[in-house]
Amino acid sequence: MTLTASPVNAWPDLAPIAERGLSARVAERLFRSAIARRQVTVRLHHADGTVEDLGRGGPAVVVHRPAEFFARIGRDKLIGFGEAYLTGAWAEDGVPGDGVLGDFLTVLAADMAQLVPRGLQRLRSVVSPRLPRSHRGTRENTRANVAHHYDLSNELFTAFLDPTLSYSSALFADLDTAATEDLGTAQHRKIDRLLDRAGVGPGTRLLEIGTGWGELAIRAAARGATVRSITLSVEQQALARERVAAAGHAERVRVDLCDYRALLDEPPGTYDAVVSVEMIEAVGHDFWPTYFATLDHVLAPGGKVALQAITMPHDRMLATRSTHTFITKYIFPGGALPSVRAIDRVTRDHTTLRIVDDLTLGRHYAQTLLRWDRSFLGSQERVAELGFDATFRRMWHFYLEYCRAGFAADYIDVHQLLLDREEAER
């Protein structure tokens, strides 16, 4: 299903589903076995009025319609698990925003590789849905992939992001006090560390790949850098330009609608530094060599590249890189998470760049997502007024908590990586 910028429409894949069948029975058996061994509670409300508890106690969810729940998982695997949440077949046992959904999903994510018996995991390539060809990160597809998420509405994002409009992991001063630290301050700390590591200062010619809504470009310009920022989101470009102008940096910052691959047609060595924050996830694994070759092409001698990248463990990346997921279907078409090992391998094979510094921020992202989710849930009336229906709002809450669980469980991570040519030039 593809959302438009005005998602008050039918959700065809959430239509009623046949609730009997072999796949549903197999899904129920596997689900019961997986939950029985874990510190969660799943409360099944059967049609005859009886209630059955599964699990060993812990974050609790309620399955209101077990037949539909198992039928959707049986038919569509993890996508069906998420879609059953969207239809209300199951929900957290509590008030959305109290963290129960994410806590429940964290327990599952922490043991994701063992949820399905090892013997059945060999069937992944047969039973798991494949990423549609229309999602591949080609020039023809990438603009639509980006628009699906980032061109929904600038107002949607302002409804739950902090005033910096930073849509990536913050860097908190102390995780123990992250819940009370100003989120904007933590976002500036993240940006400033990237700029520091890339050596951005007065006179620096900086390229930013993935503009967001302009905060990094603004802070770089305030240091005296000249910034070219590229994006494929028309909504982000428009608002970023407005914010740059309002900050008084219009003469120092240029925001272009441009595919990163177009930079290969420009003169080499044009930029002293390149910074890109959580953009590589939209590239697609087939195009990682081209992406890093582009960075190598545009970087001047002595320059540095600072990336912030969401990652997966290498073995999980290899097992899932061609799988169509709830996130690729509903949130980020074409999204693909690299591993740090894959980035190291690609840069060694295709560029003169080398990873020389690595900071992991996964738990910081879990805290960031928790803050976003609570802000989003607190803005339901505003989001509804923008034209986003109840199913969309339920989906967005699930997405934010689903991602939080991945970071909290260390199933996924995020890294600030510094690349330069130091090792290659020795």
Short mmCIF file of C-alpha atoms in Angstrom, two decimals, residues 35-358:
data_model
loop_
_atom_site.label_atom_id
_atom_site.label_comp_id
_atom_site.label_asym_id
_atom_site.label_seq_id
_atom_site.Cartn_x
_atom_site.Cartn_y
_atom_site.Cartn_z
CA ILE A 35 5.61 -16.14 24.02
CA ALA A 36 5.54 -18.96 26.57
CA ARG A 37 9.30 -18.62 27.09
CA ARG A 38 9.49 -14.85 27.46
CA GLN A 39 8.97 -12.14 30.08
CA VAL A 40 5.82 -10.65 28.60
CA THR A 41 2.08 -11.11 28.99
CA VAL A 42 -0.25 -11.69 26.06
CA ARG A 43 -3.91 -11.72 27.09
CA LEU A 44 -6.10 -13.53 24.54
CA HIS A 45 -9.79 -12.59 24.61
CA HIS A 46 -11.58 -15.52 23.00
CA ALA A 47 -14.91 -15.26 21.20
CA ASP A 48 -16.62 -17.35 23.89
CA GLY A 49 -15.78 -14.73 26.52
CA THR A 50 -12.89 -16.56 28.14
CA VAL A 51 -9.53 -14.90 28.70
CA GLU A 52 -6.22 -16.73 28.44
CA ASP A 53 -2.85 -15.39 29.56
CA LEU A 54 0.37 -16.37 27.84
CA GLY A 55 3.95 -15.57 28.82
CA ARG A 56 5.91 -15.31 32.04
CA GLY A 57 4.70 -11.87 33.11
CA GLY A 58 5.91 -8.45 32.06
CA PRO A 59 4.76 -5.79 29.57
CA ALA A 60 1.22 -6.78 28.64
CA VAL A 61 -0.76 -6.63 25.42
CA VAL A 62 -4.34 -7.66 24.77
CA VAL A 63 -5.39 -9.63 21.70
CA HIS A 64 -9.02 -8.65 21.20
CA ARG A 65 -9.57 -10.78 18.09
CA PRO A 66 -7.26 -13.81 18.22
CA ALA A 67 -8.61 -15.39 15.03
CA GLU A 68 -7.81 -12.29 12.99
CA PHE A 69 -4.49 -11.81 14.77
CA PHE A 70 -3.22 -15.27 13.88
CA ALA A 71 -4.68 -15.15 10.38
CA ARG A 72 -2.81 -11.94 9.57
CA ILE A 73 0.47 -13.27 10.97
CA GLY A 74 -0.03 -16.53 9.08
CA ARG A 75 -0.65 -14.74 5.81
CA ASP A 76 1.80 -11.84 6.03
CA LYS A 77 4.27 -12.73 8.82
CA LEU A 78 5.70 -9.65 10.60
CA ILE A 79 3.86 -7.29 8.26
CA GLY A 80 0.64 -9.01 9.35
CA PHE A 81 1.67 -8.62 12.99
CA GLY A 82 1.87 -4.86 12.48
CA GLU A 83 -1.30 -4.70 10.40
CA ALA A 84 -3.19 -6.53 13.14
CA TYR A 85 -2.21 -3.67 15.45
CA LEU A 86 -3.50 -1.14 12.92
CA THR A 87 -6.89 -2.85 12.75
CA GLY A 88 -7.13 -3.05 16.55
CA ALA A 89 -6.96 -6.85 16.64
CA TRP A 90 -4.40 -6.32 19.42
CA ALA A 91 -3.18 -3.41 21.52
CA GLU A 92 -1.09 -2.56 24.54
CA ASP A 93 -2.75 -3.20 27.89
CA GLY A 94 -2.71 0.39 29.04
CA VAL A 95 -2.82 3.91 27.74
CA PRO A 96 -0.84 4.59 24.54
CA GLY A 97 2.14 6.68 25.55
CA ASP A 98 2.92 4.84 28.78
CA GLY A 99 5.66 2.90 26.99
CA VAL A 100 4.06 -0.54 27.32
CA LEU A 101 3.93 -1.18 23.58
CA GLY A 102 7.61 -0.41 23.12
CA ASP A 103 8.57 -2.37 26.23
CA PHE A 104 6.66 -5.41 24.94
CA LEU A 105 8.29 -5.15 21.53
CA THR A 106 11.70 -4.70 23.15
CA VAL A 107 11.46 -8.14 24.79
CA LEU A 108 10.67 -9.70 21.41
CA ALA A 109 13.36 -7.73 19.56
CA ALA A 110 16.01 -8.74 22.10
CA ASP A 111 15.55 -12.36 21.04
CA MET A 112 14.40 -11.86 17.46
CA ALA A 113 16.71 -14.46 15.96
CA GLN A 114 15.27 -17.16 18.24
CA LEU A 115 11.56 -16.34 17.97
CA VAL A 116 11.20 -18.79 15.09
CA PRO A 117 12.70 -22.29 15.48
CA ARG A 118 16.08 -22.56 13.80
CA GLY A 119 14.89 -25.24 11.38
CA LEU A 120 12.12 -23.02 10.07
CA GLN A 121 14.48 -20.06 9.67
CA ARG A 122 15.94 -21.84 6.63
CA LEU A 123 12.62 -21.22 4.90
CA ARG A 124 12.93 -17.43 5.26
CA SER A 125 13.82 -16.89 1.62
CA VAL A 126 10.76 -18.89 0.57
CA VAL A 127 8.07 -17.55 2.91
CA SER A 128 9.21 -13.98 3.60
CA PRO A 129 7.89 -11.32 1.21
CA ARG A 130 10.52 -9.81 -1.05
CA LEU A 131 11.17 -6.10 -1.37
CA PRO A 132 9.26 -4.86 -4.43
CA ARG A 133 11.38 -3.84 -7.42
CA SER A 134 9.66 -0.46 -7.31
CA HIS A 135 11.40 0.16 -3.96
CA ARG A 136 14.95 -0.29 -5.27
CA GLY A 137 16.99 2.86 -4.82
CA THR A 138 17.29 3.75 -8.50
CA ARG A 139 17.08 7.35 -9.66
CA GLU A 140 13.61 6.57 -11.00
CA ASN A 141 12.36 5.18 -7.69
CA THR A 142 14.18 7.20 -5.06
CA ARG A 143 12.21 10.43 -5.43
CA ALA A 144 8.93 8.56 -4.87
CA ASN A 145 10.41 6.61 -1.94
CA VAL A 146 11.48 9.83 -0.26
CA ALA A 147 8.19 11.59 -0.99
CA HIS A 148 6.21 8.73 0.57
CA HIS A 149 7.57 9.67 3.99
CA TYR A 150 9.07 13.14 3.99
CA ASP A 151 6.51 14.86 1.78
CA LEU A 152 3.52 13.78 3.87
CA SER A 153 3.36 17.21 5.50
CA ASN A 154 5.86 19.51 7.17
CA GLU A 155 3.13 20.26 9.70
CA LEU A 156 2.98 16.57 10.66
CA PHE A 157 6.63 16.59 11.65
CA THR A 158 6.44 19.91 13.49
CA ALA A 159 3.64 18.37 15.55
CA PHE A 160 6.04 16.05 17.38
CA LEU A 161 9.64 17.12 16.74
CA ASP A 162 11.42 19.66 18.93
CA PRO A 163 11.96 23.22 17.60
CA THR A 164 15.20 22.23 15.84
CA LEU A 165 13.13 19.89 13.61
CA SER A 166 15.85 17.26 13.92
CA TYR A 167 14.52 13.88 12.79
CA SER A 168 17.43 11.68 13.87
CA SER A 169 18.95 10.45 17.10
CA ALA A 170 19.87 13.03 19.69
CA LEU A 171 23.02 12.79 21.79
CA PHE A 172 22.17 13.20 25.46
CA ALA A 173 24.66 14.39 28.05
CA ASP A 174 23.75 11.46 30.32
CA LEU A 175 21.34 8.62 29.53
CA ASP A 176 20.32 8.48 33.19
CA THR A 177 18.90 12.00 32.93
CA ALA A 178 17.85 11.91 29.27
CA ALA A 179 14.17 12.01 30.15
CA THR A 180 14.53 15.51 31.56
CA GLU A 181 17.16 17.03 29.26
CA ASP A 182 15.94 19.51 26.69
CA LEU A 183 15.65 17.58 23.44
CA GLY A 184 16.76 20.52 21.31
CA THR A 185 19.95 20.81 23.36
CA ALA A 186 20.64 17.11 22.84
CA GLN A 187 20.02 17.46 19.10
CA HIS A 188 22.46 20.36 18.87
CA ARG A 189 25.05 18.28 20.74
CA LYS A 190 24.64 15.55 18.09
CA ILE A 191 24.98 18.04 15.21
CA ASP A 192 27.94 19.84 16.77
CA ARG A 193 29.84 16.62 17.31
CA LEU A 194 29.44 15.70 13.64
CA LEU A 195 30.59 19.16 12.54
CA ASP A 196 33.52 19.05 14.96
CA ARG A 197 34.65 15.64 13.75
CA ALA A 198 34.39 16.76 10.12
CA GLY A 199 36.47 19.85 10.93
CA VAL A 200 33.79 22.33 9.89
CA GLY A 201 34.70 25.93 10.68
CA PRO A 202 35.26 29.34 9.05
CA GLY A 203 35.73 28.98 5.31
CA THR A 204 34.89 25.27 5.14
CA ARG A 205 33.14 24.18 1.95
CA LEU A 206 30.58 21.74 3.35
CA LEU A 207 28.34 19.33 1.48
CA GLU A 208 25.35 17.95 3.37
CA ILE A 209 23.61 14.94 1.82
CA GLY A 210 20.07 14.84 3.17
CA THR A 211 18.92 18.28 4.28
CA GLY A 212 16.20 17.44 6.76
CA TRP A 213 14.69 20.76 7.71
CA GLY A 214 17.96 22.66 7.69
CA GLU A 215 19.22 22.69 11.27
CA LEU A 216 22.65 21.24 10.53
CA ALA A 217 23.16 23.63 7.63
CA ILE A 218 22.20 26.57 9.85
CA ARG A 219 24.66 25.60 12.58
CA ALA A 220 27.43 25.00 10.04
CA ALA A 221 26.81 28.41 8.47
CA ALA A 222 26.93 30.00 11.91
CA ARG A 223 30.48 28.63 12.20
CA GLY A 224 31.42 30.45 9.01
CA ALA A 225 31.11 27.51 6.60
CA THR A 226 29.67 27.72 3.11
CA VAL A 227 27.07 24.97 2.80
CA ARG A 228 25.49 23.13 -0.08
CA SER A 229 22.74 20.82 1.13
CA ILE A 230 20.92 18.38 -1.16
CA THR A 231 17.58 16.66 -0.70
CA LEU A 232 14.90 14.89 -2.75
CA SER A 233 12.02 16.15 -0.61
CA VAL A 234 10.25 19.20 -2.02
CA GLU A 235 8.55 19.80 1.34
CA GLN A 236 11.84 19.74 3.22
CA GLN A 237 13.56 21.94 0.66
CA ALA A 238 10.89 24.61 0.97
CA LEU A 239 10.87 24.76 4.75
CA ALA A 240 14.65 24.42 5.05
CA ARG A 241 15.09 27.44 2.80
CA GLU A 242 12.64 29.40 4.92
CA ARG A 243 14.43 28.45 8.13
CA VAL A 244 17.86 29.22 6.69
CA ALA A 245 16.68 32.67 5.58
CA ALA A 246 15.04 33.35 8.95
CA ALA A 247 18.33 32.49 10.65
CA GLY A 248 20.13 35.02 8.47
CA HIS A 249 22.26 32.55 6.53
CA ALA A 250 20.70 32.62 3.05
CA GLU A 251 23.99 33.84 1.52
CA ARG A 252 25.96 30.96 3.03
CA VAL A 253 23.53 28.04 2.49
CA ARG A 254 22.22 26.62 -0.76
CA VAL A 255 19.53 23.91 -0.62
CA ASP A 256 19.17 21.97 -3.87
CA LEU A 257 16.72 19.33 -5.03
CA CYS A 258 19.31 16.81 -6.20
CA ASP A 259 20.01 13.07 -6.28
CA TYR A 260 23.38 12.28 -4.69
CA ARG A 261 24.45 10.44 -7.86
CA ALA A 262 24.33 13.68 -9.85
CA LEU A 263 27.38 14.83 -7.87
CA LEU A 264 29.49 12.33 -9.82
CA ASP A 265 29.03 14.55 -12.87
CA GLU A 266 30.51 17.55 -11.05
CA PRO A 267 34.22 18.39 -10.67
CA PRO A 268 36.03 16.22 -8.10
CA GLY A 269 37.35 17.48 -4.79
CA THR A 270 34.88 20.34 -4.46
CA TYR A 271 34.16 20.06 -0.72
CA ASP A 272 36.37 20.16 2.36
CA ALA A 273 33.85 18.17 4.40
CA VAL A 274 30.81 16.01 3.82
CA VAL A 275 28.20 15.36 6.49
CA SER A 276 25.19 13.09 6.11
CA VAL A 277 22.77 12.23 8.91
CA GLU A 278 20.69 9.07 8.61
CA MET A 279 20.40 9.27 4.84
CA ILE A 280 22.28 6.09 3.90
CA GLU A 281 19.25 4.08 5.04
CA ALA A 282 17.42 5.27 1.91
CA VAL A 283 20.20 4.31 -0.50
CA GLY A 284 19.61 0.54 -0.76
CA HIS A 285 22.35 -2.09 -0.46
CA ASP A 286 22.79 -2.41 -4.24
CA PHE A 287 23.78 1.25 -4.38
CA TRP A 288 26.12 1.53 -1.38
CA PRO A 289 29.22 1.35 -3.63
CA THR A 290 27.89 4.25 -5.73
CA TYR A 291 27.00 6.26 -2.61
CA PHE A 292 30.45 5.96 -1.07
CA ALA A 293 32.17 6.47 -4.42
CA THR A 294 30.24 9.74 -4.64
CA LEU A 295 31.53 10.84 -1.23
CA ASP A 296 35.06 9.95 -2.30
CA HIS A 297 34.65 11.86 -5.57
CA VAL A 298 33.46 15.14 -4.06
CA LEU A 299 35.88 15.23 -1.11
CA ALA A 300 38.90 17.50 -1.41
CA PRO A 301 42.37 16.30 -0.34
CA GLY A 302 42.60 16.37 3.44
CA GLY A 303 38.82 16.43 3.80
CA LYS A 304 36.69 14.33 6.11
CA VAL A 305 33.29 12.65 5.98
CA ALA A 306 31.06 12.44 9.05
CA LEU A 307 28.08 10.11 8.84
CA GLN A 308 25.31 9.20 11.23
CA ALA A 309 23.93 5.83 10.15
CA ILE A 310 21.35 3.41 11.54
CA THR A 311 22.84 -0.07 11.38
CA MET A 312 22.12 -3.75 11.97
CA PRO A 313 24.43 -6.58 13.06
CA HIS A 314 26.08 -7.98 9.94
CA ASP A 315 24.50 -11.43 10.09
CA ARG A 316 21.00 -10.00 10.53
CA MET A 317 21.59 -7.56 7.69
CA LEU A 318 22.55 -10.39 5.37
CA ALA A 319 19.51 -12.43 6.40
CA THR A 320 16.97 -9.63 5.97
CA ARG A 321 18.34 -7.20 3.37
CA SER A 322 15.92 -8.28 0.63
CA THR A 323 12.90 -8.74 2.91
CA HIS A 324 9.80 -6.57 2.62
CA THR A 325 8.88 -5.44 6.15
CA PHE A 326 6.23 -3.41 7.91
CA ILE A 327 8.62 -0.45 7.82
CA THR A 328 9.37 -0.71 4.10
CA LYS A 329 5.70 -1.21 3.27
CA TYR A 330 4.19 1.59 5.33
CA ILE A 331 6.96 3.95 6.47
CA PHE A 332 10.18 3.99 4.41
CA PRO A 333 9.87 2.31 0.99
CA GLY A 334 13.22 0.97 -0.12
CA GLY A 335 14.81 1.39 3.30
CA ALA A 336 17.83 -0.81 3.99
CA LEU A 337 20.08 -0.72 7.04
CA PRO A 338 23.79 -1.42 6.56
CA SER A 339 26.13 -2.95 9.09
CA VAL A 340 29.31 -1.17 10.13
CA ARG A 341 31.17 -4.15 8.69
CA ALA A 342 29.42 -3.63 5.34
CA ILE A 343 30.31 0.06 5.32
CA ASP A 344 33.94 -0.80 6.09
CA ARG A 345 34.01 -3.40 3.31
CA VAL A 346 32.37 -1.17 0.70
CA THR A 347 34.64 1.77 1.42
CA ARG A 348 37.74 -0.44 1.25
CA ASP A 349 36.65 -2.03 -2.01
CA HIS A 350 35.35 1.05 -3.81
CA THR A 351 36.96 4.17 -2.30
CA THR A 352 40.03 5.62 -0.66
CA LEU A 353 37.96 6.39 2.46
CA ARG A 354 38.45 4.54 5.74
CA ILE A 355 36.53 4.51 9.04
CA VAL A 356 38.76 6.14 11.64
CA ASP A 357 36.28 6.90 14.43
CA ASP A 358 33.04 5.30 15.60
#
